[in-house]
mmCIF file of C-alpha atoms in Angstrom:
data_model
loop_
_atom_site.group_PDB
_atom_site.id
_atom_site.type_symbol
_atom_site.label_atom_id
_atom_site.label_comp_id
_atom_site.label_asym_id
_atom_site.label_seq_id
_atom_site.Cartn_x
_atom_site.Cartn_y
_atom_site.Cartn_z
ATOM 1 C CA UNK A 1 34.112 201.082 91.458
ATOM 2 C CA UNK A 2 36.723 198.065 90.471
ATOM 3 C CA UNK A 3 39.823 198.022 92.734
ATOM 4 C CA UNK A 4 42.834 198.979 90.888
ATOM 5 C CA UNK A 5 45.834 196.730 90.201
ATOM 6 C CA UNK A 6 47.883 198.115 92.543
ATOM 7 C CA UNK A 7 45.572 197.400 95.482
ATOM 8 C CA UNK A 8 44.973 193.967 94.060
ATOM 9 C CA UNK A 9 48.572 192.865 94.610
ATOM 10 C CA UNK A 10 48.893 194.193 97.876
ATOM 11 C CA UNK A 11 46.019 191.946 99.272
ATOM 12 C CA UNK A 12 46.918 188.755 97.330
ATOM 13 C CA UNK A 13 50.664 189.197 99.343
ATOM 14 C CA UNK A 14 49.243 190.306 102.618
ATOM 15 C CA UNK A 15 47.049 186.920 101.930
ATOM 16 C CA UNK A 16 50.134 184.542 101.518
ATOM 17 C CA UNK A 17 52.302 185.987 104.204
ATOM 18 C CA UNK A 18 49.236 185.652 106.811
ATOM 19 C CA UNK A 19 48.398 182.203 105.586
ATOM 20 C CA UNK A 20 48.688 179.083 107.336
ATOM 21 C CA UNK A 21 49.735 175.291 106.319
ATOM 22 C CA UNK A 22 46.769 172.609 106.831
ATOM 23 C CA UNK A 23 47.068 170.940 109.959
ATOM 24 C CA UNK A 24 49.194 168.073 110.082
ATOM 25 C CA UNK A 25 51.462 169.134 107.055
ATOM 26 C CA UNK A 26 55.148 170.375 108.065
ATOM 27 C CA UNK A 27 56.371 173.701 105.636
ATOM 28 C CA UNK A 28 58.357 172.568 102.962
ATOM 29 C CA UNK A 29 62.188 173.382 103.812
ATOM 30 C CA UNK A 30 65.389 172.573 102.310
ATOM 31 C CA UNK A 31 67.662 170.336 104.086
ATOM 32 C CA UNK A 32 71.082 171.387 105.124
ATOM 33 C CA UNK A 33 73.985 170.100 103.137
ATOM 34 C CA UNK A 34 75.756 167.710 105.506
ATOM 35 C CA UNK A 35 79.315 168.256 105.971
ATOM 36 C CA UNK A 36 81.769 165.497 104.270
ATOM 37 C CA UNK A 37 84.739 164.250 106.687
ATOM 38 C CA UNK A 38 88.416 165.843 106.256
ATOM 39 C CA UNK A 39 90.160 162.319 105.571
ATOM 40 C CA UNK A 40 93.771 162.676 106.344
ATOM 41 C CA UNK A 41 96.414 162.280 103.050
ATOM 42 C CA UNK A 42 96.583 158.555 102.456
ATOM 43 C CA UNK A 43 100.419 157.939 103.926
ATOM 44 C CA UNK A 44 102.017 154.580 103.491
ATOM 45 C CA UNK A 45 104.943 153.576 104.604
ATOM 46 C CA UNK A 46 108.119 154.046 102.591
ATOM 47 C CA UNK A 47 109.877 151.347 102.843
ATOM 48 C CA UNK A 48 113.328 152.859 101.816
ATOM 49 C CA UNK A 49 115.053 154.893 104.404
ATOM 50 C CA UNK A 50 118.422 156.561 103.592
ATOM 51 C CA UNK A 51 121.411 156.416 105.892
ATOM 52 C CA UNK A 52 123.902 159.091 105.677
ATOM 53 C CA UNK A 53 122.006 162.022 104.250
ATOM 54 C CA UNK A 54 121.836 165.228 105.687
ATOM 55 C CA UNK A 55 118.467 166.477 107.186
ATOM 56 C CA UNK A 56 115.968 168.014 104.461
ATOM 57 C CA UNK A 57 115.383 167.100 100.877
ATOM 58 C CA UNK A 58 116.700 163.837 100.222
ATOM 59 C CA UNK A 59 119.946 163.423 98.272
ATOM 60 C CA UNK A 60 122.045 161.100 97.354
ATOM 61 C CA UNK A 61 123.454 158.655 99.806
ATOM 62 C CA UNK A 62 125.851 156.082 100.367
ATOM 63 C CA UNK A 63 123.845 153.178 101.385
ATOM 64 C CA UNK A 64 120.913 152.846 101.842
ATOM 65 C CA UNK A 65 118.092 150.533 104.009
ATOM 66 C CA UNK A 66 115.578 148.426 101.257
ATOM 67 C CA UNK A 67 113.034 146.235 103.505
ATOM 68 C CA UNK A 68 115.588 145.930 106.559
ATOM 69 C CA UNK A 69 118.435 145.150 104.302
ATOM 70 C CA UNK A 70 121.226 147.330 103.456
ATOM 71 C CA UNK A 71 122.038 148.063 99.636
ATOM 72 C CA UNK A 72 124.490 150.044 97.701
ATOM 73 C CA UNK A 73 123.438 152.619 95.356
ATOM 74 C CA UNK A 74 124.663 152.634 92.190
ATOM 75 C CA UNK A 75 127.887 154.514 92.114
ATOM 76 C CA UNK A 76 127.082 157.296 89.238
ATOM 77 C CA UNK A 77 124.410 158.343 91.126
ATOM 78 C CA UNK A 78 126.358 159.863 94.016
ATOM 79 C CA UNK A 79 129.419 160.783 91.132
ATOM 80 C CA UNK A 80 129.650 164.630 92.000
ATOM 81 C CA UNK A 81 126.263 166.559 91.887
ATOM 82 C CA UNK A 82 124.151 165.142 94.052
ATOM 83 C CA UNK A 83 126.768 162.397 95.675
ATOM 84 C CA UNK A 84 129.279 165.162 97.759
ATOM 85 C CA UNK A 85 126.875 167.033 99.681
ATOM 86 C CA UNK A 86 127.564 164.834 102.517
ATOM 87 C CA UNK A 87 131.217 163.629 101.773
ATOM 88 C CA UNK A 88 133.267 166.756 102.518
ATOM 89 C CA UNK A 89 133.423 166.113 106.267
ATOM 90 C CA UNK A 90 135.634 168.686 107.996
ATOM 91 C CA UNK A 91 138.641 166.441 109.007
ATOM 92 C CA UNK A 92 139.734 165.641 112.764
ATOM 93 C CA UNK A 93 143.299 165.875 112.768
ATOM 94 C CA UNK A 94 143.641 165.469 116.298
ATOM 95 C CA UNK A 95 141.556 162.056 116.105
ATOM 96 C CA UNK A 96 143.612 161.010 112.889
ATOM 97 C CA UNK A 97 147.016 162.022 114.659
ATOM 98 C CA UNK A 98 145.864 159.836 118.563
ATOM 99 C CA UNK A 99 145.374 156.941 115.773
ATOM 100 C CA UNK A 100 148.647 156.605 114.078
ATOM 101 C CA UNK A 101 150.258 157.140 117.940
ATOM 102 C CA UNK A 102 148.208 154.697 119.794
ATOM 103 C CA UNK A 103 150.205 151.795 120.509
ATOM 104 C CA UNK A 104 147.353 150.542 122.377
ATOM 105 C CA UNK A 105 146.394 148.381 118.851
ATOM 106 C CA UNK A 106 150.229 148.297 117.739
ATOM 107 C CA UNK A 107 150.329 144.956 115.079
ATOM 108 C CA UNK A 108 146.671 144.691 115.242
ATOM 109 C CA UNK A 109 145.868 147.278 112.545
ATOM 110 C CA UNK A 110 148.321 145.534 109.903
ATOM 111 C CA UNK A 111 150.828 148.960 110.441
ATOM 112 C CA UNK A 112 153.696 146.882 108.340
ATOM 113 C CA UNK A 113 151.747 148.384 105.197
ATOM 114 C CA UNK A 114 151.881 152.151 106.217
ATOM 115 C CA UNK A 115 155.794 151.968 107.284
ATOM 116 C CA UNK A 116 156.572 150.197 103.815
ATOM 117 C CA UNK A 117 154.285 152.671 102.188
ATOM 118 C CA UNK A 118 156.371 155.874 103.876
ATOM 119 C CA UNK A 119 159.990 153.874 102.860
ATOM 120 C CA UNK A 120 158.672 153.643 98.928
ATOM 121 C CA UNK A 121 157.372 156.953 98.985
ATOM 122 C CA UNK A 122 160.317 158.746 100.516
ATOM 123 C CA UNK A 123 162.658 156.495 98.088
ATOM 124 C CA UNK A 124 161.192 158.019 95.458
ATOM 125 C CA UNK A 125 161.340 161.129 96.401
ATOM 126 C CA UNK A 126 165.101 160.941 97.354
ATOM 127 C CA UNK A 127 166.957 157.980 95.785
ATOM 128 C CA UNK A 128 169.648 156.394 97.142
ATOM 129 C CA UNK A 129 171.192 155.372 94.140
ATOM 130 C CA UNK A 130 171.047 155.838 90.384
ATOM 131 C CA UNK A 131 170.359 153.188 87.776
ATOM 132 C CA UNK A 132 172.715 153.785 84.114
ATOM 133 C CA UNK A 133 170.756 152.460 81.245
ATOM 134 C CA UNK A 134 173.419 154.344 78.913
ATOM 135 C CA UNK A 135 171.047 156.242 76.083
ATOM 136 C CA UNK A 136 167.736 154.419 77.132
ATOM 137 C CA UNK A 137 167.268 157.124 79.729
ATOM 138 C CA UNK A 138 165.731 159.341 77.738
ATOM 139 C CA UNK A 139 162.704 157.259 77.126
ATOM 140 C CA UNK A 140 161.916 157.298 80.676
ATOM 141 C CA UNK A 141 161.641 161.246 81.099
ATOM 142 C CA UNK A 142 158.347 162.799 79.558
ATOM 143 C CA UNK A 143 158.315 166.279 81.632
ATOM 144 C CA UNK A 144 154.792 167.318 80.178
ATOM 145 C CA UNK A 145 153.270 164.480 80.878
ATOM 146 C CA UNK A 146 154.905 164.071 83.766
ATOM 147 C CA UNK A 147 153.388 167.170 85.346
ATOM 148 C CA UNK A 148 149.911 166.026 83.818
ATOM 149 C CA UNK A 149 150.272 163.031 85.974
ATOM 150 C CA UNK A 150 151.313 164.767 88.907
ATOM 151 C CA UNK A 151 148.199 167.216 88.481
ATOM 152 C CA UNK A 152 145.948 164.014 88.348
ATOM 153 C CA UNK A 153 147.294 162.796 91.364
ATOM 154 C CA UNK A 154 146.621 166.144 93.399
ATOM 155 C CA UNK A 155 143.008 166.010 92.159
ATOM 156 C CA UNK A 156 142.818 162.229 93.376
ATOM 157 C CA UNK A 157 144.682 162.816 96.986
ATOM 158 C CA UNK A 158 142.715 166.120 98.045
ATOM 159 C CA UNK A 159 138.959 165.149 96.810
ATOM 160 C CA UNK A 160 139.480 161.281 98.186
ATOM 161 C CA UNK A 161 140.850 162.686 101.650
ATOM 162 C CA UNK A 162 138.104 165.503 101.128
ATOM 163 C CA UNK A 163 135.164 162.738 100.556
ATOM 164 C CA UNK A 164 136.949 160.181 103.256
ATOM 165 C CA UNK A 165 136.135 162.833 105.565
ATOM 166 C CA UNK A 166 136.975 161.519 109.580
ATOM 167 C CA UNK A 167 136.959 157.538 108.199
ATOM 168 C CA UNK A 168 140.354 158.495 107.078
ATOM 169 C CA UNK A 169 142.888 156.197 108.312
ATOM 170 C CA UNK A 170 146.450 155.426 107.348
ATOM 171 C CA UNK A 171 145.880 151.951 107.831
ATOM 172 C CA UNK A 172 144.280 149.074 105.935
ATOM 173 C CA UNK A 173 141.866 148.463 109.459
ATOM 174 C CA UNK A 174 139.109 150.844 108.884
ATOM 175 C CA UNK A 175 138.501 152.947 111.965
ATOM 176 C CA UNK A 176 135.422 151.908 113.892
ATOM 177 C CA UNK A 177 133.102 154.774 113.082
ATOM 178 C CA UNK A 178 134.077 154.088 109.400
ATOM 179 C CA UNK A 179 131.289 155.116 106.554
ATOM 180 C CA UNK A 180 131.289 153.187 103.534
ATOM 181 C CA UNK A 181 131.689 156.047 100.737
ATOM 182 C CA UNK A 182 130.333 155.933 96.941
ATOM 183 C CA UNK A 183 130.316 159.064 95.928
ATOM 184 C CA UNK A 184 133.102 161.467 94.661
ATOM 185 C CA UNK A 185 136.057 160.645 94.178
ATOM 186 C CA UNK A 186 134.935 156.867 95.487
ATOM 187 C CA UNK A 187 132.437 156.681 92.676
ATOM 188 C CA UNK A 188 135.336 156.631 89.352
ATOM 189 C CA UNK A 189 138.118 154.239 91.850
ATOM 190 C CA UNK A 190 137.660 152.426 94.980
ATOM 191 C CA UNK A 191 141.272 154.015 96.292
ATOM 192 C CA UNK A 192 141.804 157.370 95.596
ATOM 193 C CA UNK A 193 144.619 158.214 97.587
ATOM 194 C CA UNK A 194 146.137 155.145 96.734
ATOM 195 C CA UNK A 195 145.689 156.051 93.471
ATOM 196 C CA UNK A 196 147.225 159.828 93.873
ATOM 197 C CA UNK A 197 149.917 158.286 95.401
ATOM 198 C CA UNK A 198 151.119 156.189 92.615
ATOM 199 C CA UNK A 199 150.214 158.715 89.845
ATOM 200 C CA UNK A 200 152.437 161.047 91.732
ATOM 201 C CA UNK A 201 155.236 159.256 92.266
ATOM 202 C CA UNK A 202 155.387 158.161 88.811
ATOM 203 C CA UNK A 203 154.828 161.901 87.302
ATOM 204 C CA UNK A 204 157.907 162.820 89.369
ATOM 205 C CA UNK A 205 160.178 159.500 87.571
ATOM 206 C CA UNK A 206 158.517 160.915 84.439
ATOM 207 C CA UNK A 207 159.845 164.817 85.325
ATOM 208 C CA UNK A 208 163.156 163.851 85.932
ATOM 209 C CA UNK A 209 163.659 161.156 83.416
ATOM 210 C CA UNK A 210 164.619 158.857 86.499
ATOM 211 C CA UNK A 211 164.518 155.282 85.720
ATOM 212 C CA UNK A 212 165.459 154.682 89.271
ATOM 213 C CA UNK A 213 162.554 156.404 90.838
ATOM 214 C CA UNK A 214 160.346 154.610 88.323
ATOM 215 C CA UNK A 215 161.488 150.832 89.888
ATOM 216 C CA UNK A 216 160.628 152.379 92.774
ATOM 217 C CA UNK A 217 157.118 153.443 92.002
ATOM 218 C CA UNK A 218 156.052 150.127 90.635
ATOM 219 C CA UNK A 219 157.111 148.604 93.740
ATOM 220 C CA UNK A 220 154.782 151.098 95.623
ATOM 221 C CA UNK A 221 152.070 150.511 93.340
ATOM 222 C CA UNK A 222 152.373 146.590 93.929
ATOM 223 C CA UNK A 223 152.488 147.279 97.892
ATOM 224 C CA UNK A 224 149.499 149.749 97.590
ATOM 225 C CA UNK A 225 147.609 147.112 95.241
ATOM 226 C CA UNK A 226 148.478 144.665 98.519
ATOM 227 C CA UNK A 227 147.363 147.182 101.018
ATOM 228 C CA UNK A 228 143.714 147.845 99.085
ATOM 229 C CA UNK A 229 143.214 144.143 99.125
ATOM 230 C CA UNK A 230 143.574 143.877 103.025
ATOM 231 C CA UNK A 231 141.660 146.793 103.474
ATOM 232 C CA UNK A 232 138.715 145.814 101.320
ATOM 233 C CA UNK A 233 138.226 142.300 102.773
ATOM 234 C CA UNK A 234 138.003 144.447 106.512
ATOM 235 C CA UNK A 235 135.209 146.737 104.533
ATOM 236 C CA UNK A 236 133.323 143.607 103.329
ATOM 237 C CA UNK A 237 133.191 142.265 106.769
ATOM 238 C CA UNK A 238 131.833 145.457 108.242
ATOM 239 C CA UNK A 239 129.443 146.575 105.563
ATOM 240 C CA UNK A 240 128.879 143.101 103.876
ATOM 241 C CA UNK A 241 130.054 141.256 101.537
ATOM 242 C CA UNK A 242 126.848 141.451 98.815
ATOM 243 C CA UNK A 243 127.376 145.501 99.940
ATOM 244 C CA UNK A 244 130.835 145.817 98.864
ATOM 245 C CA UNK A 245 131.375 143.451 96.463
ATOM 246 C CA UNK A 246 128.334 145.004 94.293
ATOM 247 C CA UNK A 247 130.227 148.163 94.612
ATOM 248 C CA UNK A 248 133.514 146.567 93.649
ATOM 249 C CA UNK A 249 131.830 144.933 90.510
ATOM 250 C CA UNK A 250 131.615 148.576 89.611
ATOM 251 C CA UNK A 251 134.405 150.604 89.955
ATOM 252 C CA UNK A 252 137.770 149.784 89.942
ATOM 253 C CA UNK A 253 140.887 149.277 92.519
ATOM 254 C CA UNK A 254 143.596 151.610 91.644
ATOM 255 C CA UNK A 255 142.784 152.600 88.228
ATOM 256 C CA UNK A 256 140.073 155.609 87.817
ATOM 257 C CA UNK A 257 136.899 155.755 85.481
ATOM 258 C CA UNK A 258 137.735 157.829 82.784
ATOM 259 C CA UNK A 259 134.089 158.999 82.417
ATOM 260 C CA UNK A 260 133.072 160.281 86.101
ATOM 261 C CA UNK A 261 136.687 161.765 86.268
ATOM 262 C CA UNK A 262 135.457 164.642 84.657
ATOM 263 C CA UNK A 263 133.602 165.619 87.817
ATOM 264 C CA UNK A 264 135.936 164.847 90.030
ATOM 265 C CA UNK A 265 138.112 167.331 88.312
ATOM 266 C CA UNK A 266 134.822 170.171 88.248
ATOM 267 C CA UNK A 267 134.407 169.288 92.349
ATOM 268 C CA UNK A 268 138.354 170.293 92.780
ATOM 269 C CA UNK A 269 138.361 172.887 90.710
ATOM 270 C CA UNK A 270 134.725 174.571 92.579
ATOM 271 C CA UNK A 271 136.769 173.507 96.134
ATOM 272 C CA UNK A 272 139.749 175.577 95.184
ATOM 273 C CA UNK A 273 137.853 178.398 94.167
ATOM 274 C CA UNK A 274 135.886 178.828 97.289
ATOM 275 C CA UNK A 275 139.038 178.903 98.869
#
């Protein structure tokens, strides 16, 4: 009888699996894939480092180190958003207050500025005489613009003393620890306080129609102008002069950018709310 199918297939497998390679032949196997090396992210050094910034993401700084040689950034770029995350420093009064008393440094820290500031400032606010122009004293007195002016000047005093942080000094030496600032209110006028000072005094003249206080202010702002000149030649020595000077090529002494003082007015506002 023929063998079926079935029992036909069951010898031809039984035949393979008991089968044996030819001596001197090696079985046919697949090599193992070998494994490729983990190479570590290719990390090169940045040459940039920024000084100032708070730990984390990177922001916006004031300076910052490019191939071992300090350099400003530009000023816009620390204007408001990202440029007063690390300029509202919570102010030492107590440090502040030991400076102005220490007579340790008495005529060594160019004081005659701060006392003549205090006289102008206090003249204004309570003259000791009034000037008679007859019916030109009406031209002097603008209340609603006065009051506009006075608002500008709280804007300027509270974010530049806000952004100054504990480099705030009264006098035209910068304190030792001082940080050169770019940002805020430092980023539309190099003086900001000066600045609110002057606007302020003359928004009062322009409240009360006083031509008197008015002499007076423009002798402050002439003094103040003085007093910002001092203090910026002490910066440029500290900070450099190819530093600073970029930075003064930028924004102005005394009188404010018109175009960044929009933020400067948002950062007040957002400050006084939180409050």
């Amino acid at each position: 009888p023929r063998p079926s199918r079935a029992s036909m297939a069951c010898t031809i497998v039984s035949a393979l699996a008991t089968a044996r390679p030819p001596a001197g032949t090696r079985p046919r196997t697949r090599p193992t894939p070998r494994a490729r090396p983990i190479r570590p992210p290719n990390l090169v050094a940045n040459p940039v480092s920024f000084v100032g910034g708070p730990s984390g993401a990177p922001r916006a700084p004031n300076t910052m180190i490019v191939n071992n040689r300090r350099e400003l950034l530009p000023p816009l770029a620390v204007a408001g958003g990202d440029g007063d995350e690390t300029l509202d420093e919570t102010l030492d009064v107590d440090a502040v207050m030991k400076e102005i008393t220490d007579t340790s440094q008495l005529g060594q820290r160019d004081e005659a500025f701060f006392v003549g500031q205090m006289v102008l400032v206090l003249l204004v606010a309570f003259p000791p005489f009034q000037m008679d122009l007859g019916d030109d004293d009406a031209k002097f007195g603008d209340p609603l613009f006065g009051l506009a002016t006075m608002a500008l000047a709280a804007v300027l005093l509270v974010q530049g003393s806000k952004n100054l942080g504990n480099s705030l000094t009264p006098f035209p030496k910068p304190r030792a620890d001082n940080k050169l600032k770019t940002g805020g209110a430092y980023a539309v006028v190099r003086h900001p306080m000066y600045s609110g000072l002057i606007f302020g005094c003359f928004g009062v003249a322009l409240l009360t129609g006083d031509p008197t206080r008015t002499l007076f202010t423009m002798a402050l702002a002439a003094l103040l102008n003085a007093k910002a000149a001092k203090e910026e030649d002490y910066l440029s020595e500290m900070h450099g002069a190819d530093v600073y000077g970029k930075y003064a090529m930028e924004v102005p002494r005394l009188i404010p950018r018109i175009d960044g003082m929009k933020q400067v007015v948002q950062d007040f506002a957002d400050g006084f709310e939180s409050k």
